mmCIF file of C-alpha atoms and ligand atoms in Angstrom:
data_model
loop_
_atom_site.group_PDB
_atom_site.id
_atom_site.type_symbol
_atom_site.label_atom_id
_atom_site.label_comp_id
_atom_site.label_asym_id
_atom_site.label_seq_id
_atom_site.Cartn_x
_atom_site.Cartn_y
_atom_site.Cartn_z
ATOM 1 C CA UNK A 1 -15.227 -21.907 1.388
ATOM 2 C CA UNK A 2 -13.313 -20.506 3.836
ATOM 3 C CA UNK A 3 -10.164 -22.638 3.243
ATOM 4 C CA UNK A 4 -6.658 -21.044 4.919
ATOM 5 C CA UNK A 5 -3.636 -21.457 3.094
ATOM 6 C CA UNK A 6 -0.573 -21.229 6.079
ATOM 7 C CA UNK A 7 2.306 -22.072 3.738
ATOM 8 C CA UNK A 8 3.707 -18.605 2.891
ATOM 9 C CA UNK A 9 3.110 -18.796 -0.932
ATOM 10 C CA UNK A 10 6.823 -17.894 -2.760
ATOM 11 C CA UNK A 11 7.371 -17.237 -6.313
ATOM 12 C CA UNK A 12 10.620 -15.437 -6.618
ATOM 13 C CA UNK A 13 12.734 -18.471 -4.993
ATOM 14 C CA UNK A 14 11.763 -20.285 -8.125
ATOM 15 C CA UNK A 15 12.881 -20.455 -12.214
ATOM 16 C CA UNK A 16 9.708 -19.435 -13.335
ATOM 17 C CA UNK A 17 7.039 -16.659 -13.887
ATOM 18 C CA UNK A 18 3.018 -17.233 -12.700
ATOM 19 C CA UNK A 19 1.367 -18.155 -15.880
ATOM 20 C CA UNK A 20 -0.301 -15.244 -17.836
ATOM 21 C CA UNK A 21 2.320 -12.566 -16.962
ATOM 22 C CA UNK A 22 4.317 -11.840 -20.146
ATOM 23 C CA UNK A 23 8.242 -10.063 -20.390
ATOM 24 C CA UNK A 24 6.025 -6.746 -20.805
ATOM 25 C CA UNK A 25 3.893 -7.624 -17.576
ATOM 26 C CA UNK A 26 7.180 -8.329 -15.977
ATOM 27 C CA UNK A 27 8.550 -5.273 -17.042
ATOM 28 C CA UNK A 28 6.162 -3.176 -15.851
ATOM 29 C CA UNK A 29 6.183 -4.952 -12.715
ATOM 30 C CA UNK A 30 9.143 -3.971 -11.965
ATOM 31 C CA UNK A 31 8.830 -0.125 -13.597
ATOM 32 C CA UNK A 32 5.759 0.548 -10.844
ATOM 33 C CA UNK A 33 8.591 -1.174 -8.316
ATOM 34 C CA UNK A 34 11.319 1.524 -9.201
ATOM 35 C CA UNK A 35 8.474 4.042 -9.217
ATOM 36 C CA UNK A 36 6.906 3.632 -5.477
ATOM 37 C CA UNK A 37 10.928 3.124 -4.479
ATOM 38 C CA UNK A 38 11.891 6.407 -5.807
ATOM 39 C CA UNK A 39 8.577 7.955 -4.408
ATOM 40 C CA UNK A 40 9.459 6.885 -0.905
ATOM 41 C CA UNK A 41 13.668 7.192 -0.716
ATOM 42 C CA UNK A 42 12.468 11.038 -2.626
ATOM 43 C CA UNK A 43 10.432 11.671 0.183
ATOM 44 C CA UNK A 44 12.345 10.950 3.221
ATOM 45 C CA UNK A 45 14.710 13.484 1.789
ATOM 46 C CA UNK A 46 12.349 16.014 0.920
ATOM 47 C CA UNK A 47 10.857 15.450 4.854
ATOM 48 C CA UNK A 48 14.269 16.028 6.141
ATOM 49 C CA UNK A 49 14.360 19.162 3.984
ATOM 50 C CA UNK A 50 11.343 20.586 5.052
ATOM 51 C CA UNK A 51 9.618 20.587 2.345
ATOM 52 C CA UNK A 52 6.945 18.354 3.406
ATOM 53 C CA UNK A 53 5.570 16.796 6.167
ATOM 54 C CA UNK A 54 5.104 13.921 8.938
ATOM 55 C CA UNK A 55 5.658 10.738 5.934
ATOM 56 C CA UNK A 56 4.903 7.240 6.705
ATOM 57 C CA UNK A 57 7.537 5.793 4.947
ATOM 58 C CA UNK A 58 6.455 2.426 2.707
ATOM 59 C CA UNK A 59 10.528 1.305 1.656
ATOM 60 C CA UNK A 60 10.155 -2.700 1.155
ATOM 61 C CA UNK A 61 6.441 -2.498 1.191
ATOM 62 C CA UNK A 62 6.536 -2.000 -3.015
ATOM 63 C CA UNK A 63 6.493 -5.733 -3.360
ATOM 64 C CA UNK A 64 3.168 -6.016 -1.395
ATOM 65 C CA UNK A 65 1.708 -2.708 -2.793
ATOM 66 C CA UNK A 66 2.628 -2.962 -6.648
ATOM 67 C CA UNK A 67 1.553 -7.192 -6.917
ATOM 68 C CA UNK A 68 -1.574 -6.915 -4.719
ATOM 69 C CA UNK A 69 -2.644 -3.929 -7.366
ATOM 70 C CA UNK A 70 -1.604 -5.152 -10.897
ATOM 71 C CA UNK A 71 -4.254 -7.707 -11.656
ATOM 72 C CA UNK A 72 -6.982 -4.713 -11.347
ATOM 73 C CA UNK A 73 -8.790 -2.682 -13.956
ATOM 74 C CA UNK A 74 -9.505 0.367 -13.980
ATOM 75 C CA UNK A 75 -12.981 0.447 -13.244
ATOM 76 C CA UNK A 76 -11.829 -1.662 -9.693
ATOM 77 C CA UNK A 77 -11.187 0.872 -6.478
ATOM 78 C CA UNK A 78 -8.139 0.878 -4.507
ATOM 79 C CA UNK A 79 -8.788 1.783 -0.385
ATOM 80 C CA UNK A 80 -5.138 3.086 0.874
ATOM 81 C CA UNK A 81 -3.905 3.220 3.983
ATOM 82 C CA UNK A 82 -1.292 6.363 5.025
ATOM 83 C CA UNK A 83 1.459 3.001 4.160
ATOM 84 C CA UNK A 84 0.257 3.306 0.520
ATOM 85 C CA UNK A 85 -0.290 6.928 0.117
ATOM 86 C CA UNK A 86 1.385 6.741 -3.258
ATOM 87 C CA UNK A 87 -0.632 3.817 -4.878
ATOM 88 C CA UNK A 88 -2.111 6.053 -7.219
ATOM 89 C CA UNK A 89 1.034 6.791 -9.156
ATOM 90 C CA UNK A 90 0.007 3.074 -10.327
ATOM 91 C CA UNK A 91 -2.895 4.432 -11.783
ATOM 92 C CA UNK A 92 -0.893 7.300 -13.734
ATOM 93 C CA UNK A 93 -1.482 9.520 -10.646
ATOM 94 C CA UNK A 94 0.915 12.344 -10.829
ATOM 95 C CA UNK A 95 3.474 12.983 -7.546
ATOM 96 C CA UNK A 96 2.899 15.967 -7.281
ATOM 97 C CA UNK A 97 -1.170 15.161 -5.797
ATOM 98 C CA UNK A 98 0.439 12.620 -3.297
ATOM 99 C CA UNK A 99 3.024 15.391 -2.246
ATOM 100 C CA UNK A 100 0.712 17.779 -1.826
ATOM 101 C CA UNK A 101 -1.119 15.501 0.383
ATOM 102 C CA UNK A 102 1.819 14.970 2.654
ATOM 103 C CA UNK A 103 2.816 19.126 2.261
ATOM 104 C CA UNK A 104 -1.180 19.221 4.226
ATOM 105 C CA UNK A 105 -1.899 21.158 0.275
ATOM 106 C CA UNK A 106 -5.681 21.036 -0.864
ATOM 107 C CA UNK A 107 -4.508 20.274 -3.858
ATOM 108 C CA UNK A 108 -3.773 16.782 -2.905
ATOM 109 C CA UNK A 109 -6.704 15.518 -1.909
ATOM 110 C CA UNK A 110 -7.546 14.309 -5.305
ATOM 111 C CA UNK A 111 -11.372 13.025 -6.243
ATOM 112 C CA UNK A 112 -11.273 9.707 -5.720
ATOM 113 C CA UNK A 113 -14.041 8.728 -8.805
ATOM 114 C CA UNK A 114 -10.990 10.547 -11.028
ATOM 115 C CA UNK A 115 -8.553 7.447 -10.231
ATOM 116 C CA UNK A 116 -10.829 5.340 -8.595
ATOM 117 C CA UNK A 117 -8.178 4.950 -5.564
ATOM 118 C CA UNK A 118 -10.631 6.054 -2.541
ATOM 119 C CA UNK A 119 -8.785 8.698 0.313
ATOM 120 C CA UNK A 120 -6.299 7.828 1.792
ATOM 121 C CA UNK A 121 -7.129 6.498 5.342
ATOM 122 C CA UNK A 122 -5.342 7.915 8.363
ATOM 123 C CA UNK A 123 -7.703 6.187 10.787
ATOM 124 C CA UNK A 124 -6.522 2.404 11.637
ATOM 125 C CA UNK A 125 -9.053 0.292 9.567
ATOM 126 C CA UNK A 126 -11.603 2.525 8.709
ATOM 127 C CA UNK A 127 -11.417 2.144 5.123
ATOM 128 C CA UNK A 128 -12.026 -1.714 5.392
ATOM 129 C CA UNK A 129 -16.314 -1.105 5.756
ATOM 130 C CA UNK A 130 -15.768 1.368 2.945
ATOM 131 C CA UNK A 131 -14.570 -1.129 0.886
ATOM 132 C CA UNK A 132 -16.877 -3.634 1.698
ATOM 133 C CA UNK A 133 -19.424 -0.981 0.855
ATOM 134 C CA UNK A 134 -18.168 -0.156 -2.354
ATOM 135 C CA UNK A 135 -18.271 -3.557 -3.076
ATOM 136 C CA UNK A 136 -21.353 -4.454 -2.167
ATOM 137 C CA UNK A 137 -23.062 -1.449 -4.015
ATOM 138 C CA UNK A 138 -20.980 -2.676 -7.350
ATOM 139 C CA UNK A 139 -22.751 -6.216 -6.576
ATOM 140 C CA UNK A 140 -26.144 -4.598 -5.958
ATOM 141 C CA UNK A 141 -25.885 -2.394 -8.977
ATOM 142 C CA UNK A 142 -25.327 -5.250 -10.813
ATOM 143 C CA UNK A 143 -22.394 -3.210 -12.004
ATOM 144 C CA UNK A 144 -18.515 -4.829 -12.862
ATOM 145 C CA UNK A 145 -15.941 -4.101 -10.461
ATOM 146 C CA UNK A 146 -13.861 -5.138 -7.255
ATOM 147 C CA UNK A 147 -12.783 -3.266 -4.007
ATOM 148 C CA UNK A 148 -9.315 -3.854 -3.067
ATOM 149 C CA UNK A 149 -8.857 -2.644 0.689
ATOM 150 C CA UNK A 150 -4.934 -2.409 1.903
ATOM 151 C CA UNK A 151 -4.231 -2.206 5.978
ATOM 152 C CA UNK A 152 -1.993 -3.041 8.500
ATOM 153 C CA UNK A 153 -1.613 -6.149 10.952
ATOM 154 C CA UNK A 154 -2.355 -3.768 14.148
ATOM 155 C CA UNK A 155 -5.653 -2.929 12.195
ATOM 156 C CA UNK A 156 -6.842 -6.203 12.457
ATOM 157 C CA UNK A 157 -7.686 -5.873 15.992
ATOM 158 C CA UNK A 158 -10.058 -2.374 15.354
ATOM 159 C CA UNK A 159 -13.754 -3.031 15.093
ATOM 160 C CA UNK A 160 -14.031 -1.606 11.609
ATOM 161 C CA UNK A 161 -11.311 -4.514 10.179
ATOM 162 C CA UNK A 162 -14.230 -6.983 12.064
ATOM 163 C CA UNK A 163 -17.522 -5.259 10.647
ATOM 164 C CA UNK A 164 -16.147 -4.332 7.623
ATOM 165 C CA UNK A 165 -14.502 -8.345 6.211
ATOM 166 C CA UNK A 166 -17.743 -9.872 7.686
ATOM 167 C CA UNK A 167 -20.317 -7.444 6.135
ATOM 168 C CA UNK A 168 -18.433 -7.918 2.757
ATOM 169 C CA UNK A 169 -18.412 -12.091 3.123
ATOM 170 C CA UNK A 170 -21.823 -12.515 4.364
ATOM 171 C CA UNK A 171 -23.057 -10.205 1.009
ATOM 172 C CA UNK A 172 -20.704 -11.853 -1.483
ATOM 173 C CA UNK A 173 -19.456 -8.614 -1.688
ATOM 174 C CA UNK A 174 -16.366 -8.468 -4.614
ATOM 175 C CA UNK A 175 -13.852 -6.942 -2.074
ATOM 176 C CA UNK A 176 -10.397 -8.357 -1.945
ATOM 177 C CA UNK A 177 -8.775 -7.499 2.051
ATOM 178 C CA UNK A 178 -4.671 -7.154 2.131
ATOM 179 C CA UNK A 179 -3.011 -6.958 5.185
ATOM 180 C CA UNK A 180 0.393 -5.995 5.115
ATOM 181 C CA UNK A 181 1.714 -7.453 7.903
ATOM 182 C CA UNK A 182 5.192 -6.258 8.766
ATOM 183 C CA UNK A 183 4.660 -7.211 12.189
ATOM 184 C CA UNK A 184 4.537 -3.688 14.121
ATOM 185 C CA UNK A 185 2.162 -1.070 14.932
ATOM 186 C CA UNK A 186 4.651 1.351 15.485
ATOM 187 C CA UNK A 187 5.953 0.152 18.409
ATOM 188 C CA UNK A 188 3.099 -2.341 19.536
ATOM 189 C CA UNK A 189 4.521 -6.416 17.920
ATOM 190 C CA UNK A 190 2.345 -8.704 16.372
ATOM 191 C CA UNK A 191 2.352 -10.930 19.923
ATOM 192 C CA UNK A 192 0.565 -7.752 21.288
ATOM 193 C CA UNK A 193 -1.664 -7.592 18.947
ATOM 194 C CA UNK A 194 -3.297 -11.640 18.552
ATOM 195 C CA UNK A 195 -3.282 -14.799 19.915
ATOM 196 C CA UNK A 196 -4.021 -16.304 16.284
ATOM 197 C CA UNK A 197 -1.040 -18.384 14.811
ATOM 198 C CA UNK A 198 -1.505 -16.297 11.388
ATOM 199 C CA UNK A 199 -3.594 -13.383 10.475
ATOM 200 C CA UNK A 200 -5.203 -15.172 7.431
ATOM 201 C CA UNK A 201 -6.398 -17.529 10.257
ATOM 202 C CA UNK A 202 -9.096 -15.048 11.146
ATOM 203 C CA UNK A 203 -10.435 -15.925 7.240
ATOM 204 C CA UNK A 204 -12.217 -18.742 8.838
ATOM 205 C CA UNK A 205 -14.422 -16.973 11.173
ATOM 206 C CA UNK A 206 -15.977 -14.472 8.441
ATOM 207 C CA UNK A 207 -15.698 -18.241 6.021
ATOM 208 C CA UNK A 208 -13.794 -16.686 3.281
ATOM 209 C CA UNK A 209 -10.483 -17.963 2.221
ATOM 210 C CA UNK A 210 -7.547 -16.945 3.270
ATOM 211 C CA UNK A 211 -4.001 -17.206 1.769
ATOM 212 C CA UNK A 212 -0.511 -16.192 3.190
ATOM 213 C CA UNK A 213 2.454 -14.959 1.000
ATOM 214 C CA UNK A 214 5.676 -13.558 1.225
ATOM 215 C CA UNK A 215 5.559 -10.103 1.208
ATOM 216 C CA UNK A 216 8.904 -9.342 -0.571
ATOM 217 C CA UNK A 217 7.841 -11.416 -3.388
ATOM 218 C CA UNK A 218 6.137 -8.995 -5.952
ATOM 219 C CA UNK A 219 4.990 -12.403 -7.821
ATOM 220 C CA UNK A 220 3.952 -14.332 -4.838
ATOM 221 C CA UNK A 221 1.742 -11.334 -4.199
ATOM 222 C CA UNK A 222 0.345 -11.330 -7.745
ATOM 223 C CA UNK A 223 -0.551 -14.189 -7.779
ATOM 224 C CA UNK A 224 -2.504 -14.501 -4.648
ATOM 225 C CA UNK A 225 -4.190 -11.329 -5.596
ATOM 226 C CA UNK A 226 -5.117 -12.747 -8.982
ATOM 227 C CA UNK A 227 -6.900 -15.445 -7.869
ATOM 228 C CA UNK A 228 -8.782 -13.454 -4.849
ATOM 229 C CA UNK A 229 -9.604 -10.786 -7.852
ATOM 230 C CA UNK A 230 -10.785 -13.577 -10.355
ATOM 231 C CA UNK A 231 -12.905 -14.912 -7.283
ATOM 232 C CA UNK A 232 -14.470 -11.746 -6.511
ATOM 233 C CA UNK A 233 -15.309 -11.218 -10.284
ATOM 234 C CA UNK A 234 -16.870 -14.278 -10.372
ATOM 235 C CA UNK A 235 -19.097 -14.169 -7.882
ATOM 236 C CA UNK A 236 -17.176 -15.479 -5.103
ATOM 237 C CA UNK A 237 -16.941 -13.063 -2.766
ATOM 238 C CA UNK A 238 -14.060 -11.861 -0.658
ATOM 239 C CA UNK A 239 -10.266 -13.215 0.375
ATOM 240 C CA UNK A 240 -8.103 -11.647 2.825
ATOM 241 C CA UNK A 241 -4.391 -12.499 1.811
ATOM 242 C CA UNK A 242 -1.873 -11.511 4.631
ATOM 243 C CA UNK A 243 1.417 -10.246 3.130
ATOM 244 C CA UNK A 244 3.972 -11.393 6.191
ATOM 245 C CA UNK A 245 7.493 -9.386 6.300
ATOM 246 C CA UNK A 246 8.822 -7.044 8.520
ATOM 247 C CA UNK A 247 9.006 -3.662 9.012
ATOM 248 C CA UNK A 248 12.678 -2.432 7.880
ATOM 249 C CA UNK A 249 12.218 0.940 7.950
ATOM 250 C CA UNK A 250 11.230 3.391 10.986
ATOM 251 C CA UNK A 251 7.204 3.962 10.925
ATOM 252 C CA UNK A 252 7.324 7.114 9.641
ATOM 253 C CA UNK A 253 9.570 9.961 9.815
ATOM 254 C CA UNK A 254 8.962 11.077 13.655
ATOM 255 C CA UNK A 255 10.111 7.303 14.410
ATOM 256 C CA UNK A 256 13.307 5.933 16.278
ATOM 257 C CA UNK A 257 12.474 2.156 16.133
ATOM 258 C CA UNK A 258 16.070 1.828 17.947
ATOM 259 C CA UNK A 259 14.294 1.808 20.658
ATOM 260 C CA UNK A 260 11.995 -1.375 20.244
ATOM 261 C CA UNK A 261 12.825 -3.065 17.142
ATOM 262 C CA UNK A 262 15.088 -6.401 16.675
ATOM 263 C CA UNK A 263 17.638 -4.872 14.895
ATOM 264 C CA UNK A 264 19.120 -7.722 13.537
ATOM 265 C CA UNK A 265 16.204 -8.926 12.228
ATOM 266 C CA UNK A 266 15.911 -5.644 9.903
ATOM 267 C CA UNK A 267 19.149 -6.440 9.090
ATOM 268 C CA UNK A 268 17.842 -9.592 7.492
ATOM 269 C CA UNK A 269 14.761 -8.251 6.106
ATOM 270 C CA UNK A 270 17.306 -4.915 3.891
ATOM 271 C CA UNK A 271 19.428 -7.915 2.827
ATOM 272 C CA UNK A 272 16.433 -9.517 1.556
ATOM 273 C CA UNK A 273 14.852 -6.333 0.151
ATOM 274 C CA UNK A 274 11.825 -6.474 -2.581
ATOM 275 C CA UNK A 275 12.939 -4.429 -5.652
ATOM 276 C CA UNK A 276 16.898 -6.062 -5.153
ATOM 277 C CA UNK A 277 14.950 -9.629 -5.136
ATOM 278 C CA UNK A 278 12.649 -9.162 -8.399
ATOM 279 C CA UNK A 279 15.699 -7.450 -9.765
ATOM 280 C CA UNK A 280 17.803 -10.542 -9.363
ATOM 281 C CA UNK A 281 15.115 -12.387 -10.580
ATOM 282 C CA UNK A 282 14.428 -10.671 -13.690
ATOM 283 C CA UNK A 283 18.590 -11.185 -14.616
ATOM 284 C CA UNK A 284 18.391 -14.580 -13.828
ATOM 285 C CA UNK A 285 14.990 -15.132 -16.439
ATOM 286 C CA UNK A 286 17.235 -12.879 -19.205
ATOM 287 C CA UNK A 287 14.217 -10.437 -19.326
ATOM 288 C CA UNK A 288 15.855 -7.383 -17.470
ATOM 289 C CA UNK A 289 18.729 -5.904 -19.414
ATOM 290 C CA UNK A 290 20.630 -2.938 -18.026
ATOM 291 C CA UNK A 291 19.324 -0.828 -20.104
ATOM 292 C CA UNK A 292 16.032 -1.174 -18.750
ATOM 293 C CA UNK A 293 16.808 -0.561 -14.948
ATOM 294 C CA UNK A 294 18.568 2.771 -16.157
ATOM 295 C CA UNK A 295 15.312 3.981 -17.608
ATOM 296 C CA UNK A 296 12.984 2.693 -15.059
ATOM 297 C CA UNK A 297 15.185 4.909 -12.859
ATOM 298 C CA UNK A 298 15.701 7.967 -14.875
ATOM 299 C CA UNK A 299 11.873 8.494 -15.535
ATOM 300 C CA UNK A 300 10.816 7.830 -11.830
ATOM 301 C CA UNK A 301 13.635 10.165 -10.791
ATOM 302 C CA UNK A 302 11.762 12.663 -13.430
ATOM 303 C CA UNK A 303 8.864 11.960 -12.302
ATOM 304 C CA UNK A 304 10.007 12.702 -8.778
ATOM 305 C CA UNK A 305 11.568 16.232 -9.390
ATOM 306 C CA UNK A 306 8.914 17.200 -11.950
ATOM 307 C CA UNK A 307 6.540 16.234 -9.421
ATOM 308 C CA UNK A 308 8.678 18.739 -6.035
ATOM 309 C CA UNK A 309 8.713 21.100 -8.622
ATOM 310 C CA UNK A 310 4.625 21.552 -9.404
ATOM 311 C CA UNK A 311 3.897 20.991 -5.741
ATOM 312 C CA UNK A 312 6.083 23.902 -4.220
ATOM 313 C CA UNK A 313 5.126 26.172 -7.462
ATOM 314 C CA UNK A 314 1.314 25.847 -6.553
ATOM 315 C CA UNK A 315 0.297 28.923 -3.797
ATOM 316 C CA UNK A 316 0.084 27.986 -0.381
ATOM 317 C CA UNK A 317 -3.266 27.363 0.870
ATOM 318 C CA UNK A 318 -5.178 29.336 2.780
ATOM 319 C CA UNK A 319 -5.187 28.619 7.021
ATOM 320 C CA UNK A 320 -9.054 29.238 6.786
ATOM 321 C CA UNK A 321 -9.303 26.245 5.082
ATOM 322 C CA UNK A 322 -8.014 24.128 8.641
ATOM 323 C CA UNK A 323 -11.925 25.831 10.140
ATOM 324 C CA UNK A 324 -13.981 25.900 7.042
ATOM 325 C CA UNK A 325 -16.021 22.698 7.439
ATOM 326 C CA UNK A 326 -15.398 22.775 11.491
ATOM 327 C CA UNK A 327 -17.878 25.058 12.276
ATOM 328 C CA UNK A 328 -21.155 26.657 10.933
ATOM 329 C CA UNK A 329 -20.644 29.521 13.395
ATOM 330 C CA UNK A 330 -17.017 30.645 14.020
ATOM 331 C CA UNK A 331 -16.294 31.331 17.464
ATOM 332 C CA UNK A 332 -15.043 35.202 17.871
ATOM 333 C CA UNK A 333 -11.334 34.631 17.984
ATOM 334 C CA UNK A 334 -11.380 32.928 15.083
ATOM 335 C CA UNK A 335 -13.496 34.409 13.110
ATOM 336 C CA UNK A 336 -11.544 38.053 14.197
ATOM 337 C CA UNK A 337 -8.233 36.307 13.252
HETATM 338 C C1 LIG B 1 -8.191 4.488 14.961
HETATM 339 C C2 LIG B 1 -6.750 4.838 15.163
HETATM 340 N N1 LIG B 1 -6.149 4.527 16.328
HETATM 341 C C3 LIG B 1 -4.836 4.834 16.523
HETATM 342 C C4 LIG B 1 -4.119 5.468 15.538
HETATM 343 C C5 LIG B 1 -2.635 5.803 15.763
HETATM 344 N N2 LIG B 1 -1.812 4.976 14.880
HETATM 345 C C6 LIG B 1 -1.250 5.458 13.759
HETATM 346 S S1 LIG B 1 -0.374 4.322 12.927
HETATM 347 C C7 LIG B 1 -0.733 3.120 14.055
HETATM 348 C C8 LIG B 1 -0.186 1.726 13.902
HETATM 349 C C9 LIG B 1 -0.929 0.908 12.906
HETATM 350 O O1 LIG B 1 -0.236 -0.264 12.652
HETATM 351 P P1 LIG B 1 -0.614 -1.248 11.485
HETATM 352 O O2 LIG B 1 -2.089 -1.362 11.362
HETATM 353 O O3 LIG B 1 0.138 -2.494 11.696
HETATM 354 O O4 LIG B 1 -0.111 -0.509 10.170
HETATM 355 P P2 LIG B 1 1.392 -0.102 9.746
HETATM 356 O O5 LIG B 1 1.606 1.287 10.268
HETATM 357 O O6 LIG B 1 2.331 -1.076 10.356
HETATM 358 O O7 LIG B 1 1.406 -0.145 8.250
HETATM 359 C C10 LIG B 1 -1.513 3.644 15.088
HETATM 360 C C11 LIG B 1 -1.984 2.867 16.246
HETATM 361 C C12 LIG B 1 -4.791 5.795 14.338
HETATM 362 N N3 LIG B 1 -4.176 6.398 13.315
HETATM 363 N N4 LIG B 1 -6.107 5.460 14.171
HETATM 364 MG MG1 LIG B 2 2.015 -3.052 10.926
#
């Protein structure tokens, strides 16, 4: 039924945990937080270093990324977009594949059956009919399993976002769409983008449901992805769930959002930021002790180095590899070169 929930969906305000997460789900929860956190803060310094690349940097997206992911399986598939390049480090993933990636390394572009987390998707939206492929063939196959597609708001205007949420509702395809709105498309706003009051709105003209949360409530995020997951397992086809904050960090690492963004409203949002929020929520509950935070810090800060380490010890690829699959016939001057 293609029901649309408005009423941003909040846990973390609140004295108590979604039923059917224990201390050790919580936990966890917040371990994969501290994880993706370190991943990202790690990486802006090892851009600025030069050690790798252009990153699109995800800092107060963890919320959206780690909730919207923990009520999979294994056997489910994960479609990234460059915003979660590092979702496979859920998965057990090491960093050094995802920095790799960003260093432009072969040796990042992992197999995607190995983690079941597909490529990560540079194009806006073009992941979402892959998804709703996947999906499908799972349902067709008869076969257990649920796609779980991640993109941005300014996808929701590409084709593919379109073809791709409707293919996947009218086949009762298992697919579970989360848009991660933080309200920019690098510079373009969300008023650019849509004259729809909320992006879960568009829900109703594929007749799926649609649900809204806050997106700096890991739980609130959960949840709404647990019940889009159980759906899709059960034969009831696909949600999308819109994750509304707002961006607080620059795009990526070749932005200056200075010259666009309200500032004051990121302001807001870092005050308000996702791992500080669960973290605070955790004390409050008595299930988050001090020790744990240290260690949930210490091994992603391991995990981090270990990972810098691997990547820059591997031998640099070769530049062939940029024409390999270009061409079946090299032109002269670069065949020469
Ligand atoms: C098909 C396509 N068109 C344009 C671009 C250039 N581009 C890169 S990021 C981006 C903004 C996307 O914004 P949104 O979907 O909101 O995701 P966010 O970056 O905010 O996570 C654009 C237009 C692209 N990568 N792919
Ligand atoms: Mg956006």
């Amino acid at each position: 039924m293609a029901q649309v929930i408005s009423e941003l969906r909040r846990v973390l305000d609140g004295d108590t945990a979604p039923a059917g997460l224990t201390e050790t789900d919580l936990l966890e929860l917040y371990r994969r937080m501290i994880l993706l956190r370190t991943y990202d803060e790690r990486s802006v310094v090892y851009h600025r270093q030069g050690r790798i690349g252009t990153y699109a940097i995800f800092w107060n997206h963890e919320a959206i990324q780690v909730g919207a992911t923990y009520p999979l399986r294994d056997e489910d598939w994960i479609f990234p977009s460059y915003r979660e390049s590092a979702i496979g480090l859920v998965r057990g993933m090491p960093a050094e594949t995802v920095l790799q990636w960003w260093r432009g390394h072969p040796s990042g572009w992992w197999n995607p059956a190995d983690w079941n987390v597909a490529s990560i998707s540079v194009p806006i939206g073009s992941h979402v009919p892959h998804a709703a492929g996947l999906a499908w063939g799972k349902k067709l196959r008869g076969q257990d399993g649920v796609a779980l597609a991640f993109f941005g708001d300014g996808a929701t205007s590409e084709g593919s976002f379109h073809e791709g949420v409707n293919l996947a509702a009218v086949m009762g395809a298992p697919a579970v769409f989360v848009c991660n709105n933080n309200q920019w498309a690098i510079s373009t706003p969300l008023e650019a983008q849509t004259r729809a009051e909320s992006l879960a709105d568009k829900a109703v003209g594929y007749g799926i449901p649609g649900v809204r949360v806050d997106g700096l409530d890991v739980l609130a995020v959960y949840d709404a992805a647990r019940e889009a997951v159980e759906r899709a397992r059960a034969g009831g086809g696909p949600t999308l769930i819109e994750a509304v904050h707002y961006r607080a960090a620059p795009h990526a690492t070749a932005d200056d959002p200075r010259a666009y963004i309200d500032q004051e409203r990121v302001e807001e949002e870092r005050a308000r930021e996702c791992v500080g929020r669960f973290e605070r929520f955790l004390k409050r509950l008595g299930v988050l002790g001090d020790d744990h935070v240290e260690a949930a810090r210490r091994e992603a800060e391991e995990a981090l180095r270990a990972g810098i380490a691997a990547a820059e010890a591997e031998p640099p690829a070769s530049a062939s590899l940029l024409f390999d699959h270009a061409y079946v016939d090299p032109p002269p001057h670069l065949r020469d070169a």
